[in-house]
Amino acid sequence: MIPEQQQGITEEEKELILVEELSQKLEGLYKDMEQIRRENLLFESYIMRNSKDLQREDEAEDKRQKTKKKNQPVDKKTMQLTNEEKYEIAQFESDTLKKNIEEGRIRSDQILETLRAILEETDKAITEIRKDAFDFQREILFAGENTRTGKIEAERIDKYFKEKLVQKDAQIEKYKQKKANIEQQITKTSNQIQKKEEMGDDLKFIDFHQLQIENKKYVKQIDEKNKKLLGLKIATGRISSVLIDEKNQLQTEIDQCNKLIQEINDKNKKTAKTQEQTKKVKVQITSLTEKKKKFAIQLEQVNNATNEDIPKSMTYVLQKQKEEELVYKIRNTNRKIEIAELAYQKACKTLGINTKKQ
């Protein structure tokens, strides 16, 4: 039966079966090599951690081997590790790794707390710098400028920095008191811990676990409060910036208002001057109108004179000369009246007065 099956298989199929078997063996070898490589890495790590102890053991083993007979055969099984020894090594490395992870976590938590403290201190410093800049801009740059000279007064700057130094000294004293209180709390807590250790009243695992849970809860609440505080600080900075812009705009509007008030005063002065000139022109117009009427009456009398009223030649010549003078004066008067009327109309236009109503 078997020969018949072998006769039914071709050479190519035999090669494929052979290749598949070799592939499976090779894959098994790779797995074994990988396992051996991991074991070697584990053993190397163990040797690196316990090199001194192993060196002492090797020296003791060498001394024991020297005492043995040279012709005694060496048992190869003693050169290999048993499963129990492998388990102990793996357990030792696992415990060491967990310990390193826990130490790394503790160090990372300490670094994180330090960074949080630095960040909080930086935020406080930024807030104080912004507040100082705003106070300096408000009290020195805006309010400290002399209206007459346009320069900042040195006395105000000196007073400002003296007040700031006094505030800093008060703040330093406050921090010193706070530091002393914290040191007292630390000393008190250390004494309590020492008493508990002496009395043997250590915390149980459950109590410690409960404290860890509460600590995480409080840390989370502190983070939320810090985020809210940071948001409020950012909003305060924006509001301060908007307030400064609004103050600058208000100062610009005040300057424009003062300028407009000055222009209105100048216009009022010009208006009063123009009204005085208008009154003078009206008086001149009235006077010239009366003269014009008087000259017109005289001219009419001359034109209506009869032969009886005609004077003698010399008298006629004198009257004629007088008439020409009067006509010349009438022309000049009419010209002055026209000029006065033009000036009156111009003044009325300047004042916005309707001449038809008047």
mmCIF file of C-alpha atoms in Angstrom:
data_model
loop_
_atom_site.group_PDB
_atom_site.id
_atom_site.type_symbol
_atom_site.label_atom_id
_atom_site.label_comp_id
_atom_site.label_asym_id
_atom_site.label_seq_id
_atom_site.Cartn_x
_atom_site.Cartn_y
_atom_site.Cartn_z
ATOM 1 C CA MET A 1 0.000 0.000 0.000
ATOM 2 C CA ILE A 2 2.761 2.426 0.917
ATOM 3 C CA PRO A 3 4.843 1.678 -2.142
ATOM 4 C CA GLU A 4 1.783 2.273 -4.290
ATOM 5 C CA GLN A 5 1.264 5.691 -2.664
ATOM 6 C CA GLN A 6 4.943 6.556 -3.084
ATOM 7 C CA GLN A 7 4.718 5.490 -6.684
ATOM 8 C CA GLY A 8 1.730 7.822 -7.140
ATOM 9 C CA ILE A 9 3.696 10.896 -5.806
ATOM 10 C CA THR A 10 5.831 12.753 -8.300
ATOM 11 C CA GLU A 11 9.287 14.171 -7.695
ATOM 12 C CA GLU A 12 8.010 17.774 -7.549
ATOM 13 C CA GLU A 13 5.490 16.876 -4.855
ATOM 14 C CA LYS A 14 8.212 15.158 -2.860
ATOM 15 C CA GLU A 15 10.343 18.316 -3.061
ATOM 16 C CA LEU A 16 7.417 20.466 -1.934
ATOM 17 C CA ILE A 17 6.721 18.174 1.040
ATOM 18 C CA LEU A 18 10.404 18.248 1.923
ATOM 19 C CA VAL A 19 10.542 22.058 1.695
ATOM 20 C CA GLU A 20 7.440 22.381 3.895
ATOM 21 C CA GLU A 21 8.928 20.080 6.531
ATOM 22 C CA LEU A 22 12.179 22.049 6.489
ATOM 23 C CA SER A 23 10.240 25.330 6.802
ATOM 24 C CA GLN A 24 8.388 24.044 9.848
ATOM 25 C CA LYS A 25 11.653 22.894 11.415
ATOM 26 C CA LEU A 26 13.264 26.246 10.634
ATOM 27 C CA GLU A 27 10.343 28.095 12.191
ATOM 28 C CA GLY A 28 10.641 25.922 15.295
ATOM 29 C CA LEU A 29 14.372 26.696 15.436
ATOM 30 C CA TYR A 30 13.642 30.419 15.152
ATOM 31 C CA LYS A 31 11.199 30.200 18.056
ATOM 32 C CA ASP A 32 13.704 28.298 20.161
ATOM 33 C CA MET A 33 16.419 30.827 19.301
ATOM 34 C CA GLU A 34 14.149 33.699 20.243
ATOM 35 C CA GLN A 35 13.357 32.057 23.569
ATOM 36 C CA ILE A 36 17.049 31.403 24.201
ATOM 37 C CA ARG A 37 17.879 35.021 23.266
ATOM 38 C CA ARG A 38 15.328 36.342 25.760
ATOM 39 C CA GLU A 39 16.621 34.014 28.436
ATOM 40 C CA ASN A 40 20.173 35.202 27.740
ATOM 41 C CA LEU A 41 19.081 38.822 28.033
ATOM 42 C CA LEU A 42 17.381 38.027 31.331
ATOM 43 C CA PHE A 43 20.461 36.211 32.617
ATOM 44 C CA GLU A 44 22.760 39.048 31.458
ATOM 45 C CA SER A 45 20.615 41.542 33.317
ATOM 46 C CA TYR A 46 20.734 39.352 36.417
ATOM 47 C CA ILE A 47 24.506 38.979 36.144
ATOM 48 C CA MET A 48 24.965 42.737 35.691
ATOM 49 C CA ARG A 49 22.889 43.432 38.821
ATOM 50 C CA ASN A 50 24.613 40.762 40.952
ATOM 51 C CA SER A 51 28.079 40.704 39.431
ATOM 52 C CA LYS A 52 29.883 41.032 42.797
ATOM 53 C CA ASP A 53 27.976 38.223 44.513
ATOM 54 C CA LEU A 54 28.387 35.952 41.503
ATOM 55 C CA GLN A 55 32.100 36.707 41.379
ATOM 56 C CA ARG A 56 32.468 35.566 45.005
ATOM 57 C CA GLU A 57 30.499 32.415 44.238
ATOM 58 C CA ASP A 58 32.708 31.690 41.193
ATOM 59 C CA GLU A 59 35.867 32.097 43.273
ATOM 60 C CA ALA A 60 34.504 29.723 45.907
ATOM 61 C CA GLU A 61 33.531 27.232 43.181
ATOM 62 C CA ASP A 62 37.019 27.439 41.666
ATOM 63 C CA LYS A 63 38.573 26.645 45.044
ATOM 64 C CA ARG A 64 36.281 23.657 45.480
ATOM 65 C CA GLN A 65 37.131 22.369 42.014
ATOM 66 C CA LYS A 66 40.857 22.644 42.689
ATOM 67 C CA THR A 67 40.479 20.383 45.713
ATOM 68 C CA LYS A 68 38.875 17.674 43.567
ATOM 69 C CA LYS A 69 40.894 15.128 41.737
ATOM 70 C CA LYS A 70 42.069 15.966 38.291
ATOM 71 C CA ASN A 71 40.935 12.668 36.832
ATOM 72 C CA GLN A 72 37.360 13.024 38.197
ATOM 73 C CA PRO A 73 34.943 13.623 35.314
ATOM 74 C CA VAL A 74 32.928 16.820 35.281
ATOM 75 C CA ASP A 75 29.172 16.417 35.344
ATOM 76 C CA LYS A 76 27.642 18.484 32.539
ATOM 77 C CA LYS A 77 24.331 18.751 34.355
ATOM 78 C CA THR A 78 25.992 20.884 37.055
ATOM 79 C CA MET A 79 26.877 23.457 34.366
ATOM 80 C CA GLN A 80 23.216 24.028 33.518
ATOM 81 C CA LEU A 81 20.524 25.947 35.427
ATOM 82 C CA THR A 82 17.570 24.091 36.813
ATOM 83 C CA ASN A 83 13.996 25.266 36.311
ATOM 84 C CA GLU A 84 13.819 26.409 39.929
ATOM 85 C CA GLU A 85 16.925 28.573 39.488
ATOM 86 C CA LYS A 86 15.517 29.996 36.257
ATOM 87 C CA TYR A 87 12.267 30.785 38.040
ATOM 88 C CA GLU A 88 14.120 32.500 40.900
ATOM 89 C CA ILE A 89 16.121 34.588 38.442
ATOM 90 C CA ALA A 90 12.993 35.551 36.481
ATOM 91 C CA GLN A 91 11.142 36.398 39.704
ATOM 92 C CA PHE A 92 14.085 38.482 40.927
ATOM 93 C CA GLU A 93 14.261 40.394 37.634
ATOM 94 C CA SER A 94 10.481 40.918 37.662
ATOM 95 C CA ASP A 95 10.599 42.317 41.187
ATOM 96 C CA THR A 96 13.550 44.530 40.296
ATOM 97 C CA LEU A 97 11.753 45.802 37.188
ATOM 98 C CA LYS A 98 8.617 46.602 39.189
ATOM 99 C CA LYS A 99 10.748 48.378 41.762
ATOM 100 C CA ASN A 100 12.463 50.437 39.057
ATOM 101 C CA ILE A 101 9.094 51.294 37.507
ATOM 102 C CA GLU A 102 7.756 52.405 40.890
ATOM 103 C CA GLU A 103 10.870 54.513 41.541
ATOM 104 C CA GLY A 104 10.568 56.030 38.071
ATOM 105 C CA ARG A 105 6.911 56.825 38.725
ATOM 106 C CA ILE A 106 7.810 58.494 42.029
ATOM 107 C CA ARG A 107 10.562 60.521 40.350
ATOM 108 C CA SER A 108 8.239 61.527 37.502
ATOM 109 C CA ASP A 109 5.570 62.596 40.013
ATOM 110 C CA GLN A 110 8.152 64.692 41.849
ATOM 111 C CA ILE A 111 9.306 66.277 38.589
ATOM 112 C CA LEU A 112 5.681 66.904 37.613
ATOM 113 C CA GLU A 113 4.957 68.595 40.939
ATOM 114 C CA THR A 114 8.103 70.704 40.557
ATOM 115 C CA LEU A 115 7.067 71.743 37.040
ATOM 116 C CA ARG A 116 3.576 72.594 38.251
ATOM 117 C CA ALA A 117 5.035 74.765 41.007
ATOM 118 C CA ILE A 118 7.332 76.473 38.499
ATOM 119 C CA LEU A 119 4.403 77.037 36.116
ATOM 120 C CA GLU A 120 2.266 78.497 38.887
ATOM 121 C CA GLU A 121 5.117 80.756 39.989
ATOM 122 C CA THR A 122 5.648 81.860 36.379
ATOM 123 C CA ASP A 123 1.939 82.673 35.991
ATOM 124 C CA LYS A 124 2.022 84.732 39.175
ATOM 125 C CA ALA A 125 5.148 86.561 37.981
ATOM 126 C CA ILE A 126 3.521 87.295 34.601
ATOM 127 C CA THR A 127 0.392 88.610 36.328
ATOM 128 C CA GLU A 128 2.458 90.844 38.632
ATOM 129 C CA ILE A 129 4.504 92.171 35.693
ATOM 130 C CA ARG A 130 1.339 92.990 33.729
ATOM 131 C CA LYS A 131 -0.174 94.706 36.763
ATOM 132 C CA ASP A 132 3.022 96.730 37.350
ATOM 133 C CA ALA A 133 3.129 97.723 33.676
ATOM 134 C CA PHE A 134 -0.507 98.787 33.763
ATOM 135 C CA ASP A 135 0.001 100.802 36.983
ATOM 136 C CA PHE A 136 3.124 102.461 35.550
ATOM 137 C CA GLN A 137 1.309 103.363 32.340
ATOM 138 C CA ARG A 138 -1.698 104.699 34.245
ATOM 139 C CA GLU A 139 0.128 106.664 36.954
ATOM 140 C CA ILE A 140 3.249 107.808 35.062
ATOM 141 C CA LEU A 141 2.679 107.857 31.307
ATOM 142 C CA PHE A 142 -0.902 109.203 31.435
ATOM 143 C CA ALA A 143 -1.325 111.009 34.755
ATOM 144 C CA GLY A 144 2.340 111.988 35.252
ATOM 145 C CA GLU A 145 2.655 114.195 32.164
ATOM 146 C CA ASN A 146 2.896 117.932 32.798
ATOM 147 C CA THR A 147 0.257 119.797 30.776
ATOM 148 C CA ARG A 148 2.457 122.864 30.385
ATOM 149 C CA THR A 149 5.778 121.288 29.366
ATOM 150 C CA GLY A 150 4.468 117.983 27.970
ATOM 151 C CA LYS A 151 7.106 116.015 29.911
ATOM 152 C CA ILE A 152 6.776 113.473 32.733
ATOM 153 C CA GLU A 153 7.463 114.837 36.217
ATOM 154 C CA ALA A 154 10.478 113.292 37.980
ATOM 155 C CA GLU A 155 8.906 113.677 41.429
ATOM 156 C CA ARG A 156 5.976 111.493 40.430
ATOM 157 C CA ILE A 157 8.354 108.767 39.143
ATOM 158 C CA ASP A 158 10.401 108.910 42.355
ATOM 159 C CA LYS A 159 7.249 108.680 44.471
ATOM 160 C CA TYR A 160 5.931 105.780 42.387
ATOM 161 C CA PHE A 161 9.088 103.670 42.798
ATOM 162 C CA LYS A 162 9.321 104.444 46.524
ATOM 163 C CA GLU A 163 5.751 103.191 46.978
ATOM 164 C CA LYS A 164 6.588 100.067 44.979
ATOM 165 C CA LEU A 165 9.622 99.379 47.197
ATOM 166 C CA VAL A 166 7.459 99.739 50.297
ATOM 167 C CA GLN A 167 4.946 97.288 48.805
ATOM 168 C CA LYS A 168 7.729 94.804 47.981
ATOM 169 C CA ASP A 169 9.101 95.036 51.534
ATOM 170 C CA ALA A 170 5.623 94.354 52.936
ATOM 171 C CA GLN A 171 5.257 91.413 50.567
ATOM 172 C CA ILE A 172 8.638 90.014 51.673
ATOM 173 C CA GLU A 173 7.577 90.229 55.326
ATOM 174 C CA LYS A 174 4.337 88.455 54.457
ATOM 175 C CA TYR A 175 6.251 85.652 52.707
ATOM 176 C CA LYS A 176 8.617 85.339 55.677
ATOM 177 C CA GLN A 177 5.671 84.889 58.026
ATOM 178 C CA LYS A 178 4.131 82.350 55.676
ATOM 179 C CA LYS A 179 7.436 80.460 55.484
ATOM 180 C CA ALA A 180 7.701 80.405 59.285
ATOM 181 C CA ASN A 181 4.151 79.054 59.563
ATOM 182 C CA ILE A 182 4.860 76.331 56.982
ATOM 183 C CA GLU A 183 8.075 75.356 58.802
ATOM 184 C CA GLN A 184 6.117 75.077 62.025
ATOM 185 C CA GLN A 185 3.533 72.875 60.310
ATOM 186 C CA ILE A 186 6.293 70.682 58.856
ATOM 187 C CA THR A 187 7.945 70.326 62.268
ATOM 188 C CA LYS A 188 4.629 69.492 63.879
ATOM 189 C CA THR A 189 3.777 66.910 61.228
ATOM 190 C CA SER A 190 7.258 65.367 61.454
ATOM 191 C CA ASN A 191 6.887 65.024 65.221
ATOM 192 C CA GLN A 192 3.491 63.371 64.807
ATOM 193 C CA ILE A 193 4.905 60.896 62.275
ATOM 194 C CA GLN A 194 7.841 60.136 64.552
ATOM 195 C CA LYS A 195 5.495 59.502 67.483
ATOM 196 C CA LYS A 196 3.373 57.178 65.383
ATOM 197 C CA GLU A 197 6.446 55.265 64.247
ATOM 198 C CA GLU A 198 7.623 54.932 67.841
ATOM 199 C CA MET A 199 4.209 53.747 68.987
ATOM 200 C CA GLY A 200 3.980 51.323 66.103
ATOM 201 C CA ASP A 201 0.755 52.879 64.866
ATOM 202 C CA ASP A 202 1.656 52.604 61.201
ATOM 203 C CA LEU A 203 -0.897 52.983 58.505
ATOM 204 C CA LYS A 204 -2.431 49.845 57.159
ATOM 205 C CA PHE A 205 -2.522 49.110 53.462
ATOM 206 C CA ILE A 206 -6.227 49.936 53.203
ATOM 207 C CA ASP A 207 -5.790 53.274 54.962
ATOM 208 C CA PHE A 208 -2.839 54.135 52.750
ATOM 209 C CA HIS A 209 -4.823 53.183 49.643
ATOM 210 C CA GLN A 210 -7.709 55.365 50.823
ATOM 211 C CA LEU A 211 -5.331 58.283 51.347
ATOM 212 C CA GLN A 212 -3.952 57.809 47.846
ATOM 213 C CA ILE A 213 -7.472 57.933 46.396
ATOM 214 C CA GLU A 214 -8.253 61.129 48.346
ATOM 215 C CA ASN A 215 -4.926 62.607 47.285
ATOM 216 C CA LYS A 216 -5.698 61.952 43.609
ATOM 217 C CA LYS A 217 -9.140 63.507 44.076
ATOM 218 C CA TYR A 218 -7.664 66.655 45.653
ATOM 219 C CA VAL A 219 -4.960 66.881 42.983
ATOM 220 C CA LYS A 220 -7.668 66.736 40.306
ATOM 221 C CA GLN A 221 -9.622 69.485 42.061
ATOM 222 C CA ILE A 222 -6.477 71.592 42.350
ATOM 223 C CA ASP A 223 -5.798 71.152 38.617
ATOM 224 C CA GLU A 224 -9.340 72.251 37.790
ATOM 225 C CA LYS A 225 -9.014 75.295 40.062
ATOM 226 C CA ASN A 226 -5.663 76.156 38.482
ATOM 227 C CA LYS A 227 -7.203 75.933 34.999
ATOM 228 C CA LYS A 228 -10.054 78.214 36.057
ATOM 229 C CA LEU A 229 -7.559 80.616 37.645
ATOM 230 C CA LEU A 230 -5.471 80.636 34.468
ATOM 231 C CA GLY A 231 -8.599 81.385 32.408
ATOM 232 C CA LEU A 232 -9.498 84.249 34.747
ATOM 233 C CA LYS A 233 -5.956 85.609 34.499
ATOM 234 C CA ILE A 234 -6.117 85.549 30.701
ATOM 235 C CA ALA A 235 -9.534 87.270 30.781
ATOM 236 C CA THR A 236 -8.165 89.886 33.199
ATOM 237 C CA GLY A 237 -5.250 90.567 30.864
ATOM 238 C CA ARG A 238 -7.627 91.005 27.925
ATOM 239 C CA ILE A 239 -9.894 93.315 29.929
ATOM 240 C CA SER A 240 -6.861 95.367 31.005
ATOM 241 C CA SER A 241 -5.766 95.691 27.389
ATOM 242 C CA VAL A 242 -9.277 96.751 26.317
ATOM 243 C CA LEU A 243 -9.416 99.249 29.198
ATOM 244 C CA ILE A 244 -6.120 100.802 28.110
ATOM 245 C CA ASP A 245 -7.382 101.097 24.516
ATOM 246 C CA GLU A 246 -10.624 102.695 25.706
ATOM 247 C CA LYS A 247 -8.692 105.164 27.867
ATOM 248 C CA ASN A 248 -6.502 106.110 24.914
ATOM 249 C CA GLN A 249 -9.599 106.591 22.753
ATOM 250 C CA LEU A 250 -11.231 108.694 25.504
ATOM 251 C CA GLN A 251 -8.120 110.884 25.709
ATOM 252 C CA THR A 252 -8.219 111.345 21.918
ATOM 253 C CA GLU A 253 -11.903 112.317 22.066
ATOM 254 C CA ILE A 254 -11.181 114.813 24.876
ATOM 255 C CA ASP A 255 -8.414 116.410 22.803
ATOM 256 C CA GLN A 256 -10.743 116.687 19.803
ATOM 257 C CA CYS A 257 -13.467 118.183 22.024
ATOM 258 C CA ASN A 258 -11.037 120.810 23.370
ATOM 259 C CA LYS A 259 -9.997 121.624 19.822
ATOM 260 C CA LEU A 260 -13.626 122.040 18.736
ATOM 261 C CA ILE A 261 -14.347 124.282 21.749
ATOM 262 C CA GLN A 262 -11.397 126.483 20.767
ATOM 263 C CA GLU A 263 -12.674 126.689 17.173
ATOM 264 C CA ILE A 264 -16.178 127.611 18.423
ATOM 265 C CA ASN A 265 -14.720 130.405 20.567
ATOM 266 C CA ASP A 266 -12.806 131.766 17.554
ATOM 267 C CA LYS A 267 -15.971 131.651 15.427
ATOM 268 C CA ASN A 268 -17.912 133.489 18.138
ATOM 269 C CA LYS A 269 -15.255 136.204 18.256
ATOM 270 C CA LYS A 270 -15.376 136.575 14.470
ATOM 271 C CA THR A 271 -19.200 136.693 14.587
ATOM 272 C CA ALA A 272 -19.178 139.453 17.224
ATOM 273 C CA LYS A 273 -16.677 141.453 15.177
ATOM 274 C CA THR A 274 -18.791 141.039 12.023
ATOM 275 C CA GLN A 275 -21.931 142.159 13.875
ATOM 276 C CA GLU A 276 -20.148 145.332 15.019
ATOM 277 C CA GLN A 277 -19.056 146.019 11.459
ATOM 278 C CA THR A 278 -22.651 145.438 10.279
ATOM 279 C CA LYS A 279 -23.975 147.987 12.778
ATOM 280 C CA LYS A 280 -21.438 150.548 11.581
ATOM 281 C CA VAL A 281 -22.390 149.884 7.942
ATOM 282 C CA LYS A 282 -26.101 150.305 8.785
ATOM 283 C CA VAL A 283 -25.375 153.675 10.427
ATOM 284 C CA GLN A 284 -23.377 154.785 7.368
ATOM 285 C CA ILE A 285 -26.170 153.612 5.045
ATOM 286 C CA THR A 286 -28.750 155.632 7.043
ATOM 287 C CA SER A 287 -26.565 158.755 6.971
ATOM 288 C CA LEU A 288 -25.855 158.469 3.232
ATOM 289 C CA THR A 289 -29.541 157.862 2.493
ATOM 290 C CA GLU A 290 -30.505 161.076 4.275
ATOM 291 C CA LYS A 291 -27.844 163.009 2.351
ATOM 292 C CA LYS A 292 -29.086 161.483 -0.887
ATOM 293 C CA LYS A 293 -32.661 162.598 -0.170
ATOM 294 C CA LYS A 294 -31.439 166.076 0.714
ATOM 295 C CA PHE A 295 -29.436 166.394 -2.536
ATOM 296 C CA ALA A 296 -32.405 165.076 -4.536
ATOM 297 C CA ILE A 297 -34.666 167.790 -3.042
ATOM 298 C CA GLN A 298 -32.110 170.474 -3.891
ATOM 299 C CA LEU A 299 -31.756 169.139 -7.437
ATOM 300 C CA GLU A 300 -35.526 169.143 -7.882
ATOM 301 C CA GLN A 301 -35.703 172.729 -6.679
ATOM 302 C CA VAL A 302 -33.058 173.734 -9.175
ATOM 303 C CA ASN A 303 -34.836 171.990 -12.057
ATOM 304 C CA ASN A 304 -38.234 173.554 -11.171
ATOM 305 C CA ALA A 305 -36.877 177.095 -10.885
ATOM 306 C CA THR A 306 -38.711 179.766 -13.123
ATOM 307 C CA ASN A 307 -37.249 182.670 -15.003
ATOM 308 C CA GLU A 308 -37.907 184.935 -12.143
ATOM 309 C CA ASP A 309 -35.942 182.701 -9.967
ATOM 310 C CA ILE A 310 -33.032 182.634 -12.408
ATOM 311 C CA PRO A 311 -30.201 184.540 -10.817
ATOM 312 C CA LYS A 312 -27.792 186.831 -12.485
ATOM 313 C CA SER A 313 -24.866 185.560 -14.555
ATOM 314 C CA MET A 314 -22.346 185.569 -11.757
ATOM 315 C CA THR A 315 -24.818 184.058 -9.402
ATOM 316 C CA TYR A 316 -25.724 181.502 -12.084
ATOM 317 C CA VAL A 317 -22.084 180.576 -12.572
ATOM 318 C CA LEU A 318 -21.628 180.125 -8.869
ATOM 319 C CA GLN A 319 -24.796 178.102 -8.529
ATOM 320 C CA LYS A 320 -23.849 176.005 -11.544
ATOM 321 C CA GLN A 321 -20.502 175.286 -10.019
ATOM 322 C CA LYS A 322 -22.258 174.472 -6.785
ATOM 323 C CA GLU A 323 -24.650 172.194 -8.661
ATOM 324 C CA GLU A 324 -21.791 170.309 -10.293
ATOM 325 C CA GLU A 325 -20.197 169.842 -6.891
ATOM 326 C CA LEU A 326 -23.482 168.587 -5.505
ATOM 327 C CA VAL A 327 -23.935 166.165 -8.438
ATOM 328 C CA TYR A 328 -20.384 164.897 -7.865
ATOM 329 C CA LYS A 329 -21.135 164.416 -4.166
ATOM 330 C CA ILE A 330 -24.394 162.619 -5.046
ATOM 331 C CA ARG A 331 -22.514 160.216 -7.317
ATOM 332 C CA ASN A 332 -19.937 159.552 -4.624
ATOM 333 C CA THR A 333 -22.710 159.087 -2.072
ATOM 334 C CA ASN A 334 -24.550 156.637 -4.350
ATOM 335 C CA ARG A 335 -21.311 154.751 -4.887
ATOM 336 C CA LYS A 336 -20.695 154.580 -1.105
ATOM 337 C CA ILE A 337 -24.276 153.375 -0.595
ATOM 338 C CA GLU A 338 -23.785 150.578 -3.141
ATOM 339 C CA ILE A 339 -20.480 149.541 -1.500
ATOM 340 C CA ALA A 340 -22.117 149.649 1.946
ATOM 341 C CA GLU A 341 -25.040 147.517 0.694
ATOM 342 C CA LEU A 342 -22.630 144.931 -0.767
ATOM 343 C CA ALA A 343 -20.721 144.815 2.529
ATOM 344 C CA TYR A 344 -24.016 144.513 4.433
ATOM 345 C CA GLN A 345 -25.161 141.620 2.236
ATOM 346 C CA LYS A 346 -21.794 139.895 2.650
ATOM 347 C CA ALA A 347 -21.986 140.281 6.433
ATOM 348 C CA CYS A 348 -25.516 138.910 6.463
ATOM 349 C CA LYS A 349 -24.403 135.886 4.471
ATOM 350 C CA THR A 350 -21.551 135.316 6.928
ATOM 351 C CA LEU A 351 -23.965 135.479 9.880
ATOM 352 C CA GLY A 352 -26.618 133.464 8.102
ATOM 353 C CA ILE A 353 -29.204 136.296 8.289
ATOM 354 C CA ASN A 354 -31.980 136.481 5.712
ATOM 355 C CA THR A 355 -31.811 139.982 4.177
ATOM 356 C CA LYS A 356 -35.372 139.808 2.767
ATOM 357 C CA LYS A 357 -36.869 139.533 6.267
ATOM 358 C CA GLN A 358 -34.894 142.521 7.440
#
